[in-house]
Short mmCIF file of C-alpha atoms in Angstrom, two decimals:
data_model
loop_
_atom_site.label_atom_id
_atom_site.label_comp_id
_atom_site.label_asym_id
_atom_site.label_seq_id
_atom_site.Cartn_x
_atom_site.Cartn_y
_atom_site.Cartn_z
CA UNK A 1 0.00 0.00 0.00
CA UNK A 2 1.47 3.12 -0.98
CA UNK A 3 1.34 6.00 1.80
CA UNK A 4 -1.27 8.30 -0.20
CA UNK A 5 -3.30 5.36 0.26
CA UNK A 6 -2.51 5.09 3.83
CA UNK A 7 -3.18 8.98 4.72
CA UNK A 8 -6.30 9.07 2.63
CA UNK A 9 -7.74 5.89 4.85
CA UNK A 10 -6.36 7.38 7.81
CA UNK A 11 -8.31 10.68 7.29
CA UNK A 12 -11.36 9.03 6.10
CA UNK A 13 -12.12 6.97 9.46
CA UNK A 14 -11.22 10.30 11.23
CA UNK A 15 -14.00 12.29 9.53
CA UNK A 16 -16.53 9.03 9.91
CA UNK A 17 -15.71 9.22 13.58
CA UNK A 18 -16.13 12.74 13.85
CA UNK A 19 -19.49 11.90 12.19
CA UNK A 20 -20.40 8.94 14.80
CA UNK A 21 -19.54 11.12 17.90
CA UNK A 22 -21.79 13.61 16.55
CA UNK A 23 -24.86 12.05 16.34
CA UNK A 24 -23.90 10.60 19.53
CA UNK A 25 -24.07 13.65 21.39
CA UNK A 26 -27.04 14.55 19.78
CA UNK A 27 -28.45 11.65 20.91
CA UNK A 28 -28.09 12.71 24.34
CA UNK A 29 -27.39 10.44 27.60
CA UNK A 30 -30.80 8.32 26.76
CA UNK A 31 -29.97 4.40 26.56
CA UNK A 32 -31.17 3.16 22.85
CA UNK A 33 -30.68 0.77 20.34
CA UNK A 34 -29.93 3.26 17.96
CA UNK A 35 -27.16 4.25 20.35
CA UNK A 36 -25.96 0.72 20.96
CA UNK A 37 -25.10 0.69 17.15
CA UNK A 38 -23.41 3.87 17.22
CA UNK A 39 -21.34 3.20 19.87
CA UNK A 40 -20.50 -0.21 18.42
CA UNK A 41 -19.47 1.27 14.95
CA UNK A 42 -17.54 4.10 16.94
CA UNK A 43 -15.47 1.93 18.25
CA UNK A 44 -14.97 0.18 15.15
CA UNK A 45 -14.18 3.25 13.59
CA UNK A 46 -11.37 4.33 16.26
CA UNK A 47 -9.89 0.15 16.10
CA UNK A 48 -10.01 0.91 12.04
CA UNK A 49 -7.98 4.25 12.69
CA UNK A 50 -5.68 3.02 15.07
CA UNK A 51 -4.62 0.20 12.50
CA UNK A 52 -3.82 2.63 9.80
CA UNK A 53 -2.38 5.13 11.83
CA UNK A 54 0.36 1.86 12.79
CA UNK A 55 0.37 1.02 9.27
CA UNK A 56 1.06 4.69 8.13
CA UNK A 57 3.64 4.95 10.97
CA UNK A 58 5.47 1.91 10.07
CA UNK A 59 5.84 3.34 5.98
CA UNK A 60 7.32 6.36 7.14
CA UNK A 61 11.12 6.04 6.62
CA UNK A 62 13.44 7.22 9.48
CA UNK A 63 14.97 10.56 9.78
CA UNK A 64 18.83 10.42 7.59
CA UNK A 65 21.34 10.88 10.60
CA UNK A 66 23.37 13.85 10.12
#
């Protein structure tokens, strides 16, 4: 996977989580099923970020030593 690739990923579960924690607060403090599934796919979301943030991380080449 090229990095573009990587960083376009990464930002696209970023936005979708900024979407999910939206509605959740719109939602309020109420306990729904509409709410169970947003948490659930919130914390998808944030597992699916985390892996591409690694991924992106380990693509990066280190620093040249000087």
């Amino acid at each position: 996977m090229s990095i573009r690739y990587l960083a376009e990923e990464l930002y696209r579960c970023q936005r979708k989580i900024q979407e999910l924690e939206k509605k959740l607060a719109q939602l309020g403090s109420q306990a729904s099923p509409e709410r169970a599934a947003l948490e659930a796919a919130l914390w998808q979301a944030r597992k699916e970020r985390e892996h591409y943030k690694a991924l992106l991380e380990a693509k990066k080449e280190p620093p040249l030593p000087i």
